Coordinates of C-alpha atoms in Angstrom, one line a residue:
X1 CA 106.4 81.8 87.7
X2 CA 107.2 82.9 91.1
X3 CA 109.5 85.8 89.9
X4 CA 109.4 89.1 92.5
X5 CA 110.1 92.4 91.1
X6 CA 112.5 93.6 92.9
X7 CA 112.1 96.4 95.4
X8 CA 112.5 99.9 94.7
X9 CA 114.7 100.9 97.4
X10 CA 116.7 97.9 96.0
X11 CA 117.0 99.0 92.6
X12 CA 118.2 102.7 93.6
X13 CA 121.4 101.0 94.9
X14 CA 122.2 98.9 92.1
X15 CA 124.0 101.3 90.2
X16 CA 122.1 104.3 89.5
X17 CA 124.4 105.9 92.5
X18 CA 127.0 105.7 89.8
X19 CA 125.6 106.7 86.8
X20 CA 123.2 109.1 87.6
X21 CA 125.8 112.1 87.4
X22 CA 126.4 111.2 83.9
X23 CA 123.2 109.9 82.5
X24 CA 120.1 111.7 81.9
X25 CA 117.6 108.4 81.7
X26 CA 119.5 107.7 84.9
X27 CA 119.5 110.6 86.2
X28 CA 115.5 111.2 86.1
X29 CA 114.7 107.4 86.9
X30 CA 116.6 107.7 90.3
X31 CA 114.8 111.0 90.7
X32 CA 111.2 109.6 89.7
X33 CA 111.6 107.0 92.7
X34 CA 112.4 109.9 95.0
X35 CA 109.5 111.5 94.3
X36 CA 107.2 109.0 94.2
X37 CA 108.7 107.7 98.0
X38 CA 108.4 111.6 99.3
X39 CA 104.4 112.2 97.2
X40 CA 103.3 108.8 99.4
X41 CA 105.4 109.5 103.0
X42 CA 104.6 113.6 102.9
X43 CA 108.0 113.5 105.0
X44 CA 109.5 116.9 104.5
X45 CA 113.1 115.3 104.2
X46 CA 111.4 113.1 101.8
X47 CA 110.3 115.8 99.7
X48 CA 113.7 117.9 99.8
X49 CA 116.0 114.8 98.7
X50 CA 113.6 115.0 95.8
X51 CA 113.8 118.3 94.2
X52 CA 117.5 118.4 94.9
X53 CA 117.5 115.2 92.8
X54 CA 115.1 116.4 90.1
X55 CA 117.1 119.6 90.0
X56 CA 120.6 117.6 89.8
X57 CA 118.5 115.6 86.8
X58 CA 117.5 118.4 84.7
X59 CA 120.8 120.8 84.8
X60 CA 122.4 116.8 83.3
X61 CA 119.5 117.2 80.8
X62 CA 120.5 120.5 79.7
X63 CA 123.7 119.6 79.0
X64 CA 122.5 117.7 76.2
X65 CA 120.7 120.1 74.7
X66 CA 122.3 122.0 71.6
X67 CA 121.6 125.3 73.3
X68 CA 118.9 127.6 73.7
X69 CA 118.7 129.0 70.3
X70 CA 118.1 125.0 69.2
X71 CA 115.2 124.8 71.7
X72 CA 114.1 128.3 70.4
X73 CA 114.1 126.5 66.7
X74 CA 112.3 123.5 67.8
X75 CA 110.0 125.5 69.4
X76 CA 108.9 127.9 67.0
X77 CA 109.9 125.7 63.6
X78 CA 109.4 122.3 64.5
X79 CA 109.0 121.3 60.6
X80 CA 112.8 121.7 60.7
X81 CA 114.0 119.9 63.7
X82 CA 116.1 117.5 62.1
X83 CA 118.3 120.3 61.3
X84 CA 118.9 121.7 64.5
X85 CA 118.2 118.6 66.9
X86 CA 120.0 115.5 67.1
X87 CA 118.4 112.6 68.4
X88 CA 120.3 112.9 71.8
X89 CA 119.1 116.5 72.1
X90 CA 115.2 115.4 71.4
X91 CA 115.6 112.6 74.6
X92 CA 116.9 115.8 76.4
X93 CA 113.8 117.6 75.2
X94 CA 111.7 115.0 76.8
X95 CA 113.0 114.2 80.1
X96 CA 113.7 118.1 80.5
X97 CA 110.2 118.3 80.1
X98 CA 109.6 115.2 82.6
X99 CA 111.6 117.1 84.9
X100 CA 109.8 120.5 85.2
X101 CA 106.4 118.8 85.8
X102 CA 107.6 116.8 88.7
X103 CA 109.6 119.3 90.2
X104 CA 106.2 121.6 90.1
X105 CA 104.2 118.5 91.5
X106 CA 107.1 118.8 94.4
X107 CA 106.9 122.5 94.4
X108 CA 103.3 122.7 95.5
X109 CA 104.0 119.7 98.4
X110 CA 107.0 121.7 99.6
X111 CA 106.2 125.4 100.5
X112 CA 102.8 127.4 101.5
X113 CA 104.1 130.7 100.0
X114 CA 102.5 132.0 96.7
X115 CA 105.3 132.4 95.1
X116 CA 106.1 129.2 95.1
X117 CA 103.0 128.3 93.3
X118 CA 103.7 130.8 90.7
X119 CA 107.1 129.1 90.0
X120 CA 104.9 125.9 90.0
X121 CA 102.7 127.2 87.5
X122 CA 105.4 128.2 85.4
X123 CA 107.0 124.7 85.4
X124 CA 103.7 122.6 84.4
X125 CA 103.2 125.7 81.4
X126 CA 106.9 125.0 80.4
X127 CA 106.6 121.3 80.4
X128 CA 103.1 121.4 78.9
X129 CA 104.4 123.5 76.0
X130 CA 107.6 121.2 75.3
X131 CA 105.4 117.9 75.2
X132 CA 103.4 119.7 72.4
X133 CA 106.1 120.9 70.5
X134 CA 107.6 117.0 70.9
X135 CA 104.3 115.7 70.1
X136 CA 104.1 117.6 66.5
X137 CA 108.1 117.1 66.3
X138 CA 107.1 112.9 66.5
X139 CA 104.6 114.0 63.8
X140 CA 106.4 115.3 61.5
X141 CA 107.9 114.5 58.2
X142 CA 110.8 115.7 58.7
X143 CA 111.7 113.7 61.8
X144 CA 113.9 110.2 61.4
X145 CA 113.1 107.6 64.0
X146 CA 116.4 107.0 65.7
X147 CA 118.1 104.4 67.5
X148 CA 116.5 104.8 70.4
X149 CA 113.0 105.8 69.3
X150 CA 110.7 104.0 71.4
X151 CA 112.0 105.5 74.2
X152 CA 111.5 108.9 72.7
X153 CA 107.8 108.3 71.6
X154 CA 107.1 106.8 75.0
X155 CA 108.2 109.9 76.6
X156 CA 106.1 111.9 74.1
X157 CA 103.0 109.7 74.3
X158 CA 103.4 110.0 78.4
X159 CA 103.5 113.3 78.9
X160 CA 100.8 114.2 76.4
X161 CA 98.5 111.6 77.2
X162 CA 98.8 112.7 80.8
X163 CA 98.1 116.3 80.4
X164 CA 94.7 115.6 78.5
X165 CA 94.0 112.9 80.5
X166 CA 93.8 115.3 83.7
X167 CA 93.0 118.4 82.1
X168 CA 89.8 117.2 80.6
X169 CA 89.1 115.7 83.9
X170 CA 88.8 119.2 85.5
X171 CA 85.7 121.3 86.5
X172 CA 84.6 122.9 83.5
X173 CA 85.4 126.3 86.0
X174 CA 88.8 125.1 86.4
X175 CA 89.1 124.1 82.5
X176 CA 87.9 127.2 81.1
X177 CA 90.5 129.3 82.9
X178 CA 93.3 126.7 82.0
X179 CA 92.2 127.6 78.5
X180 CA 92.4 131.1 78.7
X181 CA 96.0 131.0 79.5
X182 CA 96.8 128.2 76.6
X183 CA 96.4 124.2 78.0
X184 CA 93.8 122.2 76.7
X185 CA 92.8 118.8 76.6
X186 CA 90.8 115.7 75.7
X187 CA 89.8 112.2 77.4
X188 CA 89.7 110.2 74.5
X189 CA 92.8 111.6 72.8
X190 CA 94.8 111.2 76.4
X191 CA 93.9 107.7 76.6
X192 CA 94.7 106.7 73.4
X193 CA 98.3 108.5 73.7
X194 CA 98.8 106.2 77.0
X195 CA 97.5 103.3 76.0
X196 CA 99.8 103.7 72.9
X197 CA 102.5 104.4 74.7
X198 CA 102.2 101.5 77.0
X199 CA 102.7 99.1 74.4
X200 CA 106.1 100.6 73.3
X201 CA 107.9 97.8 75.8
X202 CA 110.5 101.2 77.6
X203 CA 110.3 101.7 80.7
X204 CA 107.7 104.7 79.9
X205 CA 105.8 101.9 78.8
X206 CA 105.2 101.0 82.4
X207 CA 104.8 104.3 83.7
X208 CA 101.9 104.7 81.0
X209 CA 100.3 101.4 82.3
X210 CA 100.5 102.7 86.2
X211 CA 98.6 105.9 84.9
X212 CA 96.1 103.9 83.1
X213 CA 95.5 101.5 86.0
X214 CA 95.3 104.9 88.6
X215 CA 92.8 106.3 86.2
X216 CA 91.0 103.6 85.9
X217 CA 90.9 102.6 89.6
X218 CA 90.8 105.5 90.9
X219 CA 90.1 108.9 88.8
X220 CA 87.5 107.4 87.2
X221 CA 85.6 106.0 90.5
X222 CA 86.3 108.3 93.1
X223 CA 86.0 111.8 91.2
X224 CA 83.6 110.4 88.7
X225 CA 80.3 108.4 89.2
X226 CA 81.7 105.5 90.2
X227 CA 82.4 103.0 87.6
X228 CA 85.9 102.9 86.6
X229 CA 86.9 100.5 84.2
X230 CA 87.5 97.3 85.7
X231 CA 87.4 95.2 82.2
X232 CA 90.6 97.7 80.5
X233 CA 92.6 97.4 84.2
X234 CA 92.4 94.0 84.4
X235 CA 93.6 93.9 80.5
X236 CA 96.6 96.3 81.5
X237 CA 97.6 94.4 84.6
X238 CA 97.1 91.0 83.9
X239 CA 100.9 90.7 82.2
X240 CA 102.7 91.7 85.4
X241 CA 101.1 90.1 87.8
X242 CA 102.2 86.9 85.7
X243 CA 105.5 87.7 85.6
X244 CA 105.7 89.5 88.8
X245 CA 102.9 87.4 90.9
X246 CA 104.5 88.8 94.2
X247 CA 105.0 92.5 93.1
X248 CA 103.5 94.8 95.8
X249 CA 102.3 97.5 93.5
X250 CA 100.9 94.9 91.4
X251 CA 98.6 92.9 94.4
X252 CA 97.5 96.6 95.3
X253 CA 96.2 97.1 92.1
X254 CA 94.9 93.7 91.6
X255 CA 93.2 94.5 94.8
X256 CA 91.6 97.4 93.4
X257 CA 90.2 96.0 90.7
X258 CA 88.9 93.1 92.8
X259 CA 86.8 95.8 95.3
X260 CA 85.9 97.6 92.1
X261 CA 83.9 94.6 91.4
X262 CA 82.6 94.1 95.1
X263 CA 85.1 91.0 95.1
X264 CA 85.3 92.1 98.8
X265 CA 86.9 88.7 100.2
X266 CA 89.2 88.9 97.1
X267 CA 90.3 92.1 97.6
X268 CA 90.7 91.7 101.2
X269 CA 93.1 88.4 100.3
X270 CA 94.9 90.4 97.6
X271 CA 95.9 93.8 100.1
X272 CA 96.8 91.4 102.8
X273 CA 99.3 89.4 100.1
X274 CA 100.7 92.8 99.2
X275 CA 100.9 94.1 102.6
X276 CA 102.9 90.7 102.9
X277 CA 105.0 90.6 99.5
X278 CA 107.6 93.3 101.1
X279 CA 108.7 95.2 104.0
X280 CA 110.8 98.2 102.6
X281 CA 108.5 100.5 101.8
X282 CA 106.3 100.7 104.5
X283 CA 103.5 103.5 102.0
X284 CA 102.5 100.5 100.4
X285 CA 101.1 99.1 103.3
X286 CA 99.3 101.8 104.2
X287 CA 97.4 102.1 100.9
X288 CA 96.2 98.9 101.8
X289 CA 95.6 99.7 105.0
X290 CA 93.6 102.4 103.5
X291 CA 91.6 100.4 101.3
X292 CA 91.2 97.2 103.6
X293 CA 89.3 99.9 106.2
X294 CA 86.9 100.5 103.6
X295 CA 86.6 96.9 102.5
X296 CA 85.4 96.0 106.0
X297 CA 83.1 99.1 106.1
X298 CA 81.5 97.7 103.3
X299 CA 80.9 94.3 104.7
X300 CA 79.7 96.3 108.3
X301 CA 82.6 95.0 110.5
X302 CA 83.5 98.0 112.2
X303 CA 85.9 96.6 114.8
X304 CA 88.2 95.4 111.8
X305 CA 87.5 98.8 110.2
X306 CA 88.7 100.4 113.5
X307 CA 91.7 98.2 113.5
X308 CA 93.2 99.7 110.5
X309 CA 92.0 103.5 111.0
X310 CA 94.1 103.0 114.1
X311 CA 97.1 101.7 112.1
X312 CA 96.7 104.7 109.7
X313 CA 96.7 107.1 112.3
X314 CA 100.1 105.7 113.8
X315 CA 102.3 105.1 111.2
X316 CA 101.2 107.6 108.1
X317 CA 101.3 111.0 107.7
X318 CA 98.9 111.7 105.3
X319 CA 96.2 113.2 107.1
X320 CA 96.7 112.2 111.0
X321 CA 92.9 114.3 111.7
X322 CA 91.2 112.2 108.8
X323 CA 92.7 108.9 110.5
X324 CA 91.4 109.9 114.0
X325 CA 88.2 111.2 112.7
X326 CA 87.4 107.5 110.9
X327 CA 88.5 105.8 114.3
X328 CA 86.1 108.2 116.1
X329 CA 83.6 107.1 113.5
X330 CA 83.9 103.6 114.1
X331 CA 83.6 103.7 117.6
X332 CA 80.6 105.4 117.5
X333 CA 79.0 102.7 115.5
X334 CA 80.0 100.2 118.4
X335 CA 78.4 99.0 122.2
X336 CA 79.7 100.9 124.9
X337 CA 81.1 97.2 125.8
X338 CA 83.3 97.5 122.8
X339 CA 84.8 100.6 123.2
X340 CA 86.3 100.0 126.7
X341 CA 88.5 97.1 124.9
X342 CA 89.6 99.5 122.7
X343 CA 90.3 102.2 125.4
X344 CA 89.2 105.1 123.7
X345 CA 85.0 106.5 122.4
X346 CA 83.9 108.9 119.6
X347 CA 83.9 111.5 122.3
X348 CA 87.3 111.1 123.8
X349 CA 89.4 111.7 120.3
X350 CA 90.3 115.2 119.6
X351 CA 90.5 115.2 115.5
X352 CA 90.6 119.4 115.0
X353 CA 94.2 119.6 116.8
X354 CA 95.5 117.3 114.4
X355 CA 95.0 119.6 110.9
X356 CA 97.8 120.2 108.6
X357 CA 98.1 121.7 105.7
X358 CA 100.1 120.6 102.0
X359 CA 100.9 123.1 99.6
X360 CA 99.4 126.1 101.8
X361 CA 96.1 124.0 101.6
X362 CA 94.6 121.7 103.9
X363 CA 93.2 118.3 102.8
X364 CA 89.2 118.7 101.6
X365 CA 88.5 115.5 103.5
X366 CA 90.6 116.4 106.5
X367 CA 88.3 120.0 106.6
X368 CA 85.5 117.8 106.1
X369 CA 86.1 115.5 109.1
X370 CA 87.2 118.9 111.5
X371 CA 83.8 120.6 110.7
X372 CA 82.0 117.0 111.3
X373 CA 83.8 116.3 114.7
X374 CA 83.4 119.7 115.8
X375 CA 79.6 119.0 117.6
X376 CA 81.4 116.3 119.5
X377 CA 83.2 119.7 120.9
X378 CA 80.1 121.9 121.8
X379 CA 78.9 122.1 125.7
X380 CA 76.3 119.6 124.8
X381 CA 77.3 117.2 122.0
X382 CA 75.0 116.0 119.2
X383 CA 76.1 112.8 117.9
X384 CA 76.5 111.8 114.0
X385 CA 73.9 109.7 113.4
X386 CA 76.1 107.0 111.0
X387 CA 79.6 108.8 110.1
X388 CA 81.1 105.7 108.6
X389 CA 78.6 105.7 105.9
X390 CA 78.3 109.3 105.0
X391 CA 82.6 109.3 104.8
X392 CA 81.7 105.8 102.9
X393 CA 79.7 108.4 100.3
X394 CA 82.5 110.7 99.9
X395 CA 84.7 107.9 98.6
X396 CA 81.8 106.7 96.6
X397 CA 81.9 103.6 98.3
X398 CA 78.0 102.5 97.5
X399 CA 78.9 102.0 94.0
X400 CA 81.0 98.9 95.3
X401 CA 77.7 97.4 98.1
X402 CA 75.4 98.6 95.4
X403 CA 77.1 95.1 93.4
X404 CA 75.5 92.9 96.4
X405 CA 72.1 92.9 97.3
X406 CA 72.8 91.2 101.0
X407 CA 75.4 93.9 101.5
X408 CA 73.1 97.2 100.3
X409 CA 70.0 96.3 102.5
X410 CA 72.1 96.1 105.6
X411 CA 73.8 99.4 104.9
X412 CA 69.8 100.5 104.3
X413 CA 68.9 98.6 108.0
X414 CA 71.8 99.9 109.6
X415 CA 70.7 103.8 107.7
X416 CA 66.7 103.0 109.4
X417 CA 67.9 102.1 112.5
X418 CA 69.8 105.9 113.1
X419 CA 67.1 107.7 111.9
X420 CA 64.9 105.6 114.5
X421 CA 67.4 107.5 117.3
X422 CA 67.8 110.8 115.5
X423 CA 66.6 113.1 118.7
X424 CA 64.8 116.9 117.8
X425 CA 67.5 119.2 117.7
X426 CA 68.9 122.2 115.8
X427 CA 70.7 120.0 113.7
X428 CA 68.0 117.3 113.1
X429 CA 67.1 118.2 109.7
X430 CA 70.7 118.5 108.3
X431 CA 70.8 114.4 109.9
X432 CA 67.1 113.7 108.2
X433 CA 68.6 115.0 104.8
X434 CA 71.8 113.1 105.1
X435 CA 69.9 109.9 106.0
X436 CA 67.7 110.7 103.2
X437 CA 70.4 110.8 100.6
X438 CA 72.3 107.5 101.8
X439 CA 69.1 106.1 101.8
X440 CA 68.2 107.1 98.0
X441 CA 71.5 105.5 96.8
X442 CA 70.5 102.2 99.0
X443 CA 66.9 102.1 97.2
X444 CA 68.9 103.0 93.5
X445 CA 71.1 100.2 93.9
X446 CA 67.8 97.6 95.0
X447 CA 66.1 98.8 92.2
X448 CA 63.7 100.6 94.0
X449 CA 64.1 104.0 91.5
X450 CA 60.8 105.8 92.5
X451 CA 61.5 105.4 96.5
X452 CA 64.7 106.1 96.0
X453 CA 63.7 109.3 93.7
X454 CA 61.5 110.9 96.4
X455 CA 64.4 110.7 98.8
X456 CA 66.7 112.9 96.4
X457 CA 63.9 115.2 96.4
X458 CA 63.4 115.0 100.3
X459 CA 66.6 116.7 100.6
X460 CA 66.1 119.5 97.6
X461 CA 62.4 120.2 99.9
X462 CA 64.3 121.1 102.8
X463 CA 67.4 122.6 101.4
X464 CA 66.0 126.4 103.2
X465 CA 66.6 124.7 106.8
X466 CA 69.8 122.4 106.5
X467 CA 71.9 124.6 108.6
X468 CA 75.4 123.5 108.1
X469 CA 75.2 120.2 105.8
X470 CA 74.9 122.1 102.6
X471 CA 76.9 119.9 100.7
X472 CA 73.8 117.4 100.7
X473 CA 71.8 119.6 98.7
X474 CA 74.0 119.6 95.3
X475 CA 75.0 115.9 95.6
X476 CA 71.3 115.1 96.1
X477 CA 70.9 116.6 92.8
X478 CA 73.8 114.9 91.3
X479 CA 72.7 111.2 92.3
X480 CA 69.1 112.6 91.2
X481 CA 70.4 113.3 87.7
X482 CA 71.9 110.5 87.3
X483 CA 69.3 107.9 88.5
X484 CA 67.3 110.2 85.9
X485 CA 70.1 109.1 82.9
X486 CA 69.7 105.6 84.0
X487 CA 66.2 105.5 83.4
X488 CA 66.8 107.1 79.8
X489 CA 65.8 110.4 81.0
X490 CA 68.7 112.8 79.6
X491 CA 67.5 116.1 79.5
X492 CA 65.6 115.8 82.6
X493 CA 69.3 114.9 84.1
X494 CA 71.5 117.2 82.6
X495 CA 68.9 119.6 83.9
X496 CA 69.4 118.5 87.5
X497 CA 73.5 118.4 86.6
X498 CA 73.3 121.9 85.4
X499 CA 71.3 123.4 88.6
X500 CA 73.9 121.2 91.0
X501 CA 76.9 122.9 88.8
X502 CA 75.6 126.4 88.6
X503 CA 73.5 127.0 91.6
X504 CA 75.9 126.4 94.8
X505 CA 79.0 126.7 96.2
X506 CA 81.0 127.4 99.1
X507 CA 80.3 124.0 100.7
X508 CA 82.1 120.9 102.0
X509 CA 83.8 118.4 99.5
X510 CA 83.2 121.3 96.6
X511 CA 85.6 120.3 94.1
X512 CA 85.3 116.7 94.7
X513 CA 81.3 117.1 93.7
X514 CA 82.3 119.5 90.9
X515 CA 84.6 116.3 89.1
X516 CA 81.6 114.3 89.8
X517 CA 79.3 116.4 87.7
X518 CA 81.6 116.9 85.5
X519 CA 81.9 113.2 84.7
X520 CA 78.3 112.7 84.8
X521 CA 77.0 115.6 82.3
X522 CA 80.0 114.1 79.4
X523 CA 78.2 110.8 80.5
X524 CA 74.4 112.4 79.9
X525 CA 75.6 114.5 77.1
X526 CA 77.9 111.5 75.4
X527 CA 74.7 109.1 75.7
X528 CA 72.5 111.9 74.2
X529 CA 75.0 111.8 70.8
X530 CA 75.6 108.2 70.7
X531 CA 78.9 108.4 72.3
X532 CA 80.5 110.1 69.7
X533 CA 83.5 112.2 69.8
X534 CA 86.1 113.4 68.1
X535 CA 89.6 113.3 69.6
X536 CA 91.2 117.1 69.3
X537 CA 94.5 117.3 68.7
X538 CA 96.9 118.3 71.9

């Protein structure tokens, strides 16, 4: 009962060191942890030991392979594969194809130059063509299931499930440009491929679970409106946390699920147990870190909330301006009394020095927080009027206080009591509108639908003189359409949906509001046909 999964650094030196020259399985498992250590440090030594190691991984997969007339054949005649392909060659098939879309993943980290994200783009096409061929090779009547099948179809399921999975997730923008150069894909089909493949018991099995649980956690809630899927997470993770009650990953997760549910004590026990499970891998303590800064944002205890923005800004690398900008944000939501003990104020942290950019690109929520912090720069500073709580929007954090009715009318107190020192200045109405939307989700969540509907609108009214805060005006839309679908009113809300797609761009947070629509118009537009749906094919 108190089993501990052992630690990944761990299991690299068992005796993958040995092995991995020789086996492919080996070979792109040693690689996988790689990749997933340099995708959570950013560490550009991090990221190099990876794509040598995925490299390394897939010339040892094509060595398996029959040659490139036999991947021609299964290609183009996939009916026949049996007579070309050995059972051997079709693992090679997959974990080639494993290979290519994690060394493009480490591609776009790595380099800023275009070329490089050509090459990228070439890799995920490559890969996303081989899991369909595999997919109708696993479909097939010609195909025998092998020794070694389950590992085969887990592969297949994976990396098919995946691609829909995230594909249909895009912008329809995004999406209908993917289509026009051959990828497609589909929720429901995705989900059922991972959820299929999770129950094959290989290790794919697991990876298909961790997807699942970081869909439902997090893809779902963050870049969709809100909900997740706490009841099918908690169904998935359930078995390993009761073999594995001290595995870190698994406490993060169970931690999740917990704040998902505005368990925020719970989750706050569970991040501090997985922050305490292991000391290796220093990442995982920072996604709790993450996650416990929010947790106490939620519950108003900005001091705490402080504490661990402070952490973040020491020890990760993610996004150093985002960290200082949420420490700023804190403070500024403190007594003058309070900052002195900490040494520092909103006005004394510099967050625009501290940009970066990945993959030629610098973080949306890291521009955000510059352009914010930038009137704490001009000859005479405006304040934010509540920082915290509009960052706490862009994580779509009022979905979690909307679950408490204590914690939603303090956020709504703590909203009244900004606008009350909001002083007349040039930049007054972009603060009214941004009050006025935070306050709209407040009222939704009390069940207070028609105040909270004539603060949406508040923001449309004014949308001519909101000088730099144009992101309010779409995302007042969105939450407008979907209070609208809540009340049964679905054309009304796709309506609104539509104009938020269509009518802007350009402003802060873009694609982040552009998954949220997207989410919320197959939500209206699902509802509208009873939900149903027919899976396509991959």
């Amino acid at each position: 009962g108190n089993e501990k999964l052992p630690c990944w650094p761990s299991l690299i030196l068992i005796d993958s060191l040995f092995v991995t020259k020789d086996s492919m399985y080996h070979a792109l498992t040693y690689a996988t942890i790689l990749e997933m250590q340099a995708m959570m440090t950013f560490e550009p030594q991090h990221i190099l030991a990876a794509g040598t190691t995925m490299k390394e991984a897939q010339a040892i997969c094509q060595r398996y392979l029959h040659s490139s007339f036999s991947r021609l054949m299964v290609v183009n005649h996939s009916e026949h594969v049996c007579d070309v392909s050995t059972s051997e060659e079709l693992h090679a098939e997959v974990c080639y194809a494993e290979c290519l879309l994690q060394r493009a993943a480490l591609t776009f980290l790595q380099d800023e130059n275009m070329i490089s994200f050509i090459k990228g783009g070439i890799k995920v096409r490559n890969s996303y063509q081989t899991y369909k061929e595999l997919h109708t090779v696993l479909n097939s009547s010609a195909y025998s299931q092998g020794h070694n099948h389950g590992h085969f179809e887990g592969g297949v399921k994976l990396g098919v499930g995946a691609f829909n999975l995230m594909i249909s997730m895009l912008p329809t923008r995004t999406l209908k440009l993917l289509e026009f150069v051959g990828f497609s894909g589909n929720k429901d089909f995705g989900l059922q491929q991972l959820q299929e493949g999770s129950k094959e018991g290989t290790f794919r099995s697991f990876l298909c679970n961790m997807l699942l649980l970081c869909y439902h956690t997090f893809m779902s809630f963050i870049l969709g409106t809100g909900e997740g899927d706490v009841h099918d997470a908690e169904k998935l993770l359930q078995p390993y946390l009761q073999k594995y009650p001290k595995g870190s990953i698994f406490l993060f997760f169970a931690g999740r699920i917990e704040e998902m549910k505005g368990n925020l004590d719970a989750a706050i026990t569970r991040f501090q147990e997985c922050c305490e499970a292991q000391q290796q891998w220093k990442e995982f303590h920072h996604m709790c870190y993450w996650e416990l800064m929010w947790c106490f944002t939620y519950k108003k205890h900005f001091k705490m909330a402080y504490f661990y923005a402070d952490l973040l800004s020491k020890e990760n690398c993610w996004s150093k301006a985002t960290y200082m900008y949420m420490k700023a944000a804190y403070l500024s939501m403190l007594t003058a009394d309070d900052c002195l003990t900490f040494g520092e104020t909103a006005f004394t942290l510099q967050v625009p020095g501290l940009k970066q950019k990945i993959a030629g690109k610098s973080l949306p929520t890291e521009k955000f927080a510059i352009r914010k912090a930038r009137r704490y720069l001009a000859e005479n500073p405006i304040p934010l009027p509540a920082p915290p709580l509009e960052m706490m929007y862009i994580w779509n954090g009022y979905t979690v206080i909307g679950k408490h009715k204590d914690l939603t009318e303090g956020m709504l107190k703590t909203l009244d009591e900004a606008q009350k020192k909001l002083d007349r200045t040039d930049l007054s109405i972009d603060d009214q509108c941004l009050l006025s939307l935070l306050k709209g989700l407040c009222l939704k969540h009390l069940g207070h639908q028609e105040e909270a509907e004539h603060y949406f609108t508040l923001v449309l009214c004014n949308e001519t003189q909101i000088k730099y805060d144009h992101y309010l005006v779409p995302n007042a839309l969105l939450e407008h359409g979907l209070l609208c679908l809540e009340q049964g009113r679905r054309d009304e809300a796709i309506k609104l949906l539509e104009a938020a797609k269509q009518n802007y761009k350009n402003y802060s947070m873009e694609s982040r509001t552009h998954f949220r629509i997207q989410a919320a118009l197959h939500k209206a537009r699902g509802t509208r046909e009873n939900g149903t749906h027919v899976p396509a094919s991959p």
